[in-house]
Amino acid sequence: MIVMKFGGTSMGDAECIRNRVGEIVLDAVEKGKEPVVVVSAVGGVTNLLLSAAEAAIQRKPEQARALVEDIAKRHLDVLEKAVKQTRFALDASSYITEILEDLSVFLKAIGVVGELTPRSYDIVLAVGEKLSARILTAVLEDRGYPAEFISLDQVIVGEFGADSENYWPKVQDFFKSRLKNVREGAVPVLTGFFGPTPNGILKSVGRGYSDFCASLAGAVREAEEIQIWTDVDGVATANPTKVSDARILERMSFGEMAELSHFGAKVLHPQSVWPALKANIPIRILNTFHPQAQGTLIVDETVEANQPFKSIAYKKDITVIRICSYGMLMAAGFMAKVCERFGSYGISIDLISTSEVSVSLSVCEKPSEIEPLLNDLRKFGSVDVASDLSIICLVGAEIQRNESIFGKVFEALRRKGIEVKMISMGDLRINLSLVVDNSNCDDVVRLLHQSFFAE
Ligand code: ASP
Ligand code: MG
């Protein structure tokens, strides 16, 4: 059994859904792979839904209505082109109409109540994946294969209580029981949205949540492999839109993938790593538009390739906070108190680097978004804030063996006169992170890729 997740571009239009996704799924069925399919919303639809919710809360009902009409038109067009037999098309179109009527009513209520809670966002967002999954189900049936549409928008009903820790195991239990009841021989088509979640899916998981859904589904079913079908051939040595000669990696470890996706690689949602890792199920990144490519396999073992490191990722617009304090000298527990302050404001720290009297910490937020935290930190000592910075992260198990890597990195930057504001190396020695000005970010990525990967 395998899990196959298709992203927004793969679900982009009728042609893609019927001829690409349909073909790939049916090929897996015929090869006896017993696929469980997970889909994202049709490309762009999640953004339209978010705009509709914003319009509703801003009391712009006309705008909200126009957006819902646009969503309806897009899906009904796709359905008409992708499904030939009327009986399958009719069932799906009445579902689409009904869901969008409910959405209109809900958006009106948001305007009346004047409240857009995380739970309301979840209800609105769920629509995207319900529509795309319903269409793909009809496409598979239309092509002569039994399929079962499964909406995960009611995974946990009622309150979560204060204890959201128990939430993910509960979700997995739900997935397990729901998948057990699938009709014999039918291909389950799951909505990549699963919820409602504590604090809302945008906060608890974030955009790209359907990757995480696929990983949860794969873990509960003990899949052979979790396939993430996207629009690139796999994980590359750098972002191919910035570095034209970036190459695709054949294999990498979960740890490396976690670092890369956290530091900006978009191919996989960072949270998707843990359910797969815990259940020891490999994840493979594949290209819907080039299915013959073998993709990148992510496994639970150290992978040492014959190259200086695996890949360079970057994250722009970060802020570095430096706290300088003589109170730190020989003081046990100082760091714990500082970190506790960040936690209490819900701000997560990416990099830390320390000396005896100073500590520098990087965060994603802009200084204006964290003023209360900054004021609070001043009680520890003097606080300097530098913004408009980028983290550049070299990732790979090879780093720990490659003694010359540091020299080469700093020499390349020195030659170009690029200043490094902060450095951090994880203890696992699979990543080396540098902080530079935003304005230098793209150049540094290209420069480092060129220095290490040029033939
Ligand atoms: N459609 C959702 C989003 O854009 C979920 C996903 O693509 O995985 O975030
Ligand atoms: Mg994605």
XYZ file of C-alpha atoms and ligand atoms in Angstrom:
465
model
C 0.000 0.000 0.000
C 1.271 3.484 -0.845
C 0.068 7.030 -0.160
C 0.039 9.411 -3.114
C -0.418 13.109 -2.429
C -1.060 15.544 -5.268
C -0.437 19.247 -4.798
C -2.228 22.317 -6.170
C -0.428 22.471 -9.534
C -0.988 18.757 -10.102
C -4.683 19.448 -9.468
C -4.434 22.641 -11.570
C -6.965 21.995 -14.345
C -9.136 19.334 -16.011
C -6.323 18.070 -18.215
C -3.941 17.602 -15.292
C -6.528 15.955 -13.082
C -7.812 13.508 -15.671
C -4.755 12.758 -17.743
C -1.888 13.222 -15.356
C -3.139 12.542 -11.831
C -5.763 10.063 -13.084
C -3.159 8.212 -15.122
C -0.595 8.088 -12.295
C -3.137 6.787 -9.769
C -4.550 4.184 -12.116
C -1.091 3.017 -13.067
C -0.397 2.432 -9.351
C -3.722 0.563 -8.967
C -2.876 -1.668 -11.899
C 0.524 -2.425 -10.484
C -1.171 -3.624 -7.273
C 0.181 -0.761 -5.143
C -3.200 -0.141 -3.454
C -2.876 3.646 -3.375
C -4.482 5.890 -0.792
C -4.770 9.278 -2.504
C -4.560 12.650 -0.722
C -5.201 15.902 -2.561
C -4.598 19.573 -2.082
C -7.095 22.136 -3.329
C -7.093 23.047 -7.034
C -4.156 25.475 -7.512
C -4.997 28.983 -6.285
C -8.297 28.001 -4.641
C -7.010 28.111 -1.045
C -5.988 31.744 -1.639
C -9.415 32.554 -3.083
C -11.059 31.020 -0.016
C -8.898 33.056 2.330
C -9.780 36.211 0.371
C -13.476 35.340 0.620
C -13.198 34.974 4.406
C -11.383 38.334 4.638
C -14.043 39.992 2.463
C -16.769 38.565 4.687
C -15.259 39.870 7.892
C -14.638 43.262 6.311
C -18.350 43.329 5.488
C -17.841 43.284 1.741
C -20.519 40.703 0.880
C -20.431 41.484 -2.859
C -16.756 40.729 -2.988
C -17.183 37.515 -1.013
C -20.003 36.438 -3.318
C -17.928 37.142 -6.449
C -15.111 35.013 -5.058
C -17.439 32.108 -4.302
C -18.887 32.374 -7.820
C -15.397 32.281 -9.248
C -14.605 29.154 -7.212
C -17.864 27.528 -8.351
C -17.184 28.299 -11.992
C -13.646 26.961 -11.875
C -14.685 23.666 -10.345
C -17.749 23.141 -12.504
C -15.651 23.844 -15.617
C -13.015 21.365 -14.506
C -15.687 18.771 -13.786
C -17.330 19.237 -17.160
C -14.067 18.738 -18.995
C -12.643 15.987 -16.799
C -15.664 13.698 -16.342
C -17.435 12.289 -19.403
C -20.273 10.173 -17.976
C -23.254 12.189 -16.801
C -24.053 10.073 -13.753
C -20.641 10.674 -12.212
C -20.577 14.326 -13.263
C -24.053 14.992 -11.864
C -23.328 13.547 -8.446
C -20.142 15.558 -8.169
C -21.682 18.780 -9.428
C -24.540 18.627 -6.963
C -21.988 18.101 -4.183
C -19.965 21.117 -5.386
C -23.060 23.306 -5.549
C -24.216 22.228 -2.109
C -20.819 22.839 -0.485
C -20.566 26.274 -2.047
C -24.101 27.181 -0.997
C -23.187 26.254 2.567
C -20.021 28.332 2.234
C -22.040 31.386 1.097
C -24.337 31.060 4.085
C -21.352 30.694 6.386
C -19.602 33.748 4.935
C -22.755 35.796 5.448
C -22.852 34.673 9.060
C -19.214 35.723 9.516
C -20.192 39.216 8.327
C -23.180 39.359 10.654
C -21.389 38.074 13.730
C -18.299 40.114 12.888
C -15.990 37.364 14.073
C -13.527 35.231 12.141
C -12.177 32.646 14.537
C -9.542 29.971 13.772
C -12.389 27.449 13.732
C -14.203 29.540 11.101
C -11.055 29.654 8.996
C -10.884 25.860 9.195
C -14.458 25.565 7.955
C -13.721 27.882 5.019
C -10.378 26.299 4.101
C -11.793 22.760 4.186
C -13.909 23.628 1.146
C -10.917 23.669 -1.233
C -9.875 20.103 -0.595
C -13.454 18.830 -0.409
C -14.085 20.081 -3.931
C -10.830 18.822 -5.431
C -11.093 15.397 -3.785
C -14.700 15.035 -4.912
C -13.727 15.839 -8.508
C -10.831 13.380 -8.540
C -13.139 10.677 -7.153
C -15.528 11.280 -10.063
C -12.636 11.204 -12.540
C -11.446 7.810 -11.275
C -14.985 6.403 -11.357
C -15.489 7.836 -14.823
C -12.349 6.049 -15.961
C -13.822 2.796 -14.716
C -12.226 2.385 -11.292
C -14.186 2.390 -8.028
C -13.139 5.253 -5.776
C -14.338 6.584 -2.423
C -14.362 10.232 -1.474
C -13.325 10.794 2.154
C -13.642 14.203 3.731
C -11.477 14.668 6.808
C -13.072 17.959 7.811
C -14.769 16.385 10.807
C -11.797 14.545 12.212
C -12.419 15.732 15.714
C -15.729 17.231 16.593
C -16.241 19.233 19.734
C -13.662 20.735 22.041
C -10.035 19.713 22.183
C -9.686 20.815 25.761
C -6.564 22.523 27.004
C -4.537 19.502 26.119
C -3.784 19.756 22.445
C -0.896 17.295 22.917
C -3.379 14.484 22.618
C -4.701 15.876 19.408
C -2.391 14.199 16.864
C -2.761 10.660 18.276
C -6.542 11.206 18.194
C -6.339 12.323 14.594
C -4.347 9.244 13.717
C -6.924 7.026 15.426
C -9.611 8.678 13.357
C -7.643 8.179 10.136
C -7.148 4.551 11.053
C -10.793 3.785 11.660
C -11.967 5.778 8.643
C -9.548 4.066 6.288
C -10.519 0.648 7.627
C -14.075 1.200 6.443
C -13.300 1.923 2.817
C -15.360 -0.096 0.344
C -13.536 -3.223 -0.823
C -11.523 -2.510 -3.945
C -12.178 1.247 -3.988
C -9.385 3.824 -4.133
C -9.764 6.140 -1.115
C -9.446 9.828 -2.087
C -8.796 11.900 1.029
C -9.083 15.641 1.448
C -5.642 17.010 2.346
C -7.453 19.257 4.810
C -8.022 17.564 8.136
C -9.510 19.387 11.015
C -10.663 21.365 12.785
C -7.334 21.602 14.616
C -6.461 23.319 17.904
C -5.828 27.030 17.109
C -6.827 26.394 13.499
C -4.888 24.617 10.775
C -3.118 27.800 9.640
C -1.520 28.193 13.051
C -1.061 24.579 14.056
C 0.271 23.367 10.696
C 0.317 26.228 8.187
C -0.069 26.342 4.433
C 0.879 23.187 2.641
C -0.932 21.131 5.313
C -1.888 18.379 2.858
C 1.714 17.063 2.911
C 1.298 16.558 6.630
C -2.041 14.847 6.040
C -0.353 12.425 3.634
C 2.322 11.672 6.184
C -0.260 10.996 8.920
C -2.226 8.726 6.586
C 0.920 6.861 5.544
C 1.934 6.351 9.140
C -1.395 4.905 10.274
C -1.587 2.559 7.313
C 2.067 1.527 7.567
C 2.473 2.393 3.916
C 5.375 1.127 1.882
C 6.065 4.686 0.759
C 4.543 8.164 1.002
C 4.702 9.834 -2.376
C 4.468 13.608 -2.650
C 3.614 14.444 -6.269
C 4.513 18.013 -7.099
C 5.784 20.058 -10.048
C 9.541 19.562 -9.717
C 11.675 16.444 -10.187
C 12.622 16.229 -6.506
C 14.695 18.033 -3.907
C 17.450 20.014 -5.620
C 20.905 21.171 -4.553
C 19.445 24.717 -4.495
C 16.238 26.465 -5.504
C 16.212 25.881 -9.300
C 14.488 29.220 -9.903
C 17.544 30.963 -8.433
C 20.310 28.586 -9.476
C 19.996 27.370 -13.042
C 22.382 24.421 -12.715
C 20.873 23.029 -9.509
C 20.698 19.218 -9.550
C 18.162 16.785 -8.168
C 19.191 14.649 -5.192
C 18.526 10.920 -5.345
C 18.405 10.273 -1.605
C 18.574 12.145 1.644
C 17.788 11.586 5.289
C 14.736 12.778 7.237
C 16.991 15.001 9.340
C 18.346 16.720 6.256
C 14.867 17.153 4.814
C 13.616 18.630 8.087
C 16.410 21.219 8.046
C 15.898 22.054 4.390
C 12.154 22.409 4.540
C 12.360 24.455 7.703
C 14.871 26.767 6.090
C 12.877 27.515 3.015
C 12.778 24.523 0.647
C 9.176 24.435 -0.492
C 8.860 20.854 -1.735
C 7.693 19.410 1.561
C 5.925 20.849 4.588
C 8.436 20.607 7.475
C 5.964 18.978 9.861
C 5.382 16.114 7.417
C 8.675 14.602 8.391
C 7.769 13.406 11.891
C 4.828 10.984 11.349
C 6.749 9.271 8.530
C 9.956 9.195 10.524
C 8.244 7.769 13.600
C 6.667 5.006 11.555
C 9.855 4.564 9.509
C 8.169 5.076 6.161
C 10.186 6.616 3.328
C 8.874 9.718 1.584
C 9.452 10.154 -2.125
C 9.134 13.491 -3.918
C 7.921 13.017 -7.498
C 6.909 15.160 -10.467
C 3.345 14.820 -11.815
C 4.525 16.457 -15.052
C 7.493 14.126 -15.470
C 6.436 10.881 -13.794
C 9.269 8.834 -15.276
C 11.838 10.762 -13.198
C 12.800 8.744 -10.134
C 12.455 11.680 -7.728
C 14.122 12.100 -4.338
C 13.806 9.411 -1.698
C 13.880 10.500 1.948
C 14.863 7.733 4.347
C 15.557 7.097 8.008
C 19.303 6.617 7.709
C 22.397 8.682 7.135
C 22.949 9.311 3.482
C 26.416 10.342 2.415
C 26.573 11.364 -1.180
C 29.655 12.019 -3.197
C 29.317 15.781 -3.011
C 30.265 18.526 -0.517
C 26.782 18.722 1.011
C 23.218 18.071 -0.123
C 21.609 21.423 -0.644
C 21.444 25.138 0.143
C 18.202 26.584 1.441
C 17.439 30.128 2.501
C 14.861 32.065 4.426
C 14.529 35.811 3.880
C 13.257 38.602 6.123
C 14.485 37.298 9.412
C 15.498 39.331 12.461
C 18.460 38.798 14.774
C 18.222 39.867 18.413
C 21.447 40.228 20.346
C 21.348 40.389 24.111
C 24.503 41.508 25.819
C 24.644 41.042 29.545
C 27.257 40.751 32.238
C 24.553 38.984 34.206
C 25.284 36.041 31.935
C 28.801 35.589 33.255
C 28.845 32.263 35.089
C 25.098 32.520 35.697
C 23.336 29.178 35.552
C 19.858 29.291 34.035
C 20.288 32.579 32.201
C 19.618 31.051 28.803
C 16.583 29.169 30.062
C 15.060 32.450 31.253
C 15.720 34.161 27.932
C 14.245 31.299 25.913
C 11.255 31.092 28.228
C 10.448 34.745 27.334
C 10.380 33.874 23.614
C 8.140 30.899 24.345
C 5.729 32.983 26.379
C 5.133 35.243 23.355
C 4.783 32.240 21.054
C 7.890 33.281 19.103
C 10.022 30.436 17.885
C 13.793 30.727 17.667
C 15.651 29.407 14.616
C 19.337 29.952 15.314
C 21.220 30.662 18.520
C 24.818 31.603 18.942
C 26.413 32.559 22.220
C 29.525 33.884 23.848
C 30.086 34.275 27.572
C 28.397 37.684 27.708
C 26.146 37.787 24.679
C 23.578 35.670 22.928
C 22.212 36.175 19.411
C 18.916 34.604 18.419
C 17.173 34.666 15.064
C 13.406 34.759 14.557
C 11.075 35.022 11.538
C 9.127 38.017 12.833
C 9.859 41.625 11.950
C 10.932 43.899 14.861
C 7.600 45.784 14.743
C 5.764 42.478 15.347
C 7.701 41.610 18.487
C 7.967 44.902 20.365
C 6.545 43.552 23.649
C 9.099 40.721 23.600
C 11.966 43.121 22.853
C 10.951 45.355 25.752
C 10.748 42.374 27.999
C 14.226 41.192 26.981
C 15.752 44.539 27.927
C 15.557 43.490 31.557
C 18.338 40.976 30.827
C 20.782 43.510 29.381
C 21.296 45.658 26.311
C 19.328 44.500 23.291
C 20.324 45.143 19.660
C 18.019 44.279 16.825
C 19.043 43.786 13.203
C 16.370 43.167 10.570
C 16.063 42.585 6.790
C 18.413 39.645 7.063
C 18.420 36.176 5.512
C 19.484 32.776 6.799
C 21.397 30.673 4.333
C 21.625 27.083 5.338
C 23.939 24.445 3.911
C 22.558 20.992 4.716
C 24.106 17.551 4.430
C 25.643 14.757 6.458
C 28.772 15.292 4.347
C 29.465 18.555 6.188
C 30.919 16.818 9.222
C 33.629 15.129 7.162
C 34.348 18.054 4.962
C 37.016 19.939 6.897
C 37.627 22.445 4.152
C 34.017 23.547 3.898
C 34.349 26.455 6.328
C 37.436 27.823 4.639
C 35.806 27.597 1.257
C 32.570 29.282 2.377
C 34.292 32.193 4.088
C 36.847 32.638 1.353
C 34.121 32.825 -1.300
C 32.225 35.419 0.727
C 35.323 37.399 1.583
C 36.274 37.669 -2.066
C 32.912 39.254 -2.797
C 33.095 41.466 0.269
C 29.958 39.941 1.800
C 29.654 40.315 5.542
C 28.417 37.392 7.630
C 26.325 38.589 10.588
C 25.925 35.330 12.445
C 27.002 31.709 12.126
C 25.539 28.590 13.640
C 26.261 24.933 13.264
C 23.869 22.311 14.584
C 25.364 19.705 16.858
C 24.396 16.934 14.469
C 26.703 18.707 12.054
C 24.322 18.342 9.189
C 23.817 22.049 8.778
C 25.842 25.197 8.654
C 23.806 28.385 8.800
C 24.942 31.892 7.965
C 23.065 35.137 8.338
C 23.598 37.842 5.707
C 21.752 40.959 4.524
C 18.604 40.260 2.494
C 20.162 42.163 -0.390
C 22.996 39.618 -0.567
C 20.885 36.485 -0.157
C 20.393 35.437 -3.790
C 24.005 36.224 -4.651
C 25.319 34.182 -1.743
C 23.158 31.178 -2.685
C 24.446 31.317 -6.269
C 28.001 31.961 -5.197
C 28.121 29.038 -2.758
C 26.403 26.691 -5.176
C 28.891 27.683 -7.838
C 31.873 27.299 -5.490
C 30.913 23.792 -4.442
C 28.988 22.314 -7.342
C 30.562 23.771 -10.466
C 32.029 20.989 -12.533
N -4.265 23.857 -0.349
C -3.578 24.063 0.872
C -2.586 25.215 0.819
O -2.439 25.851 -0.167
C -2.951 22.845 1.374
C -1.838 22.305 0.531
O -1.596 22.766 -0.567
O -1.192 21.397 0.981
O -1.943 25.492 1.791
Mg 3.199 22.005 -1.060
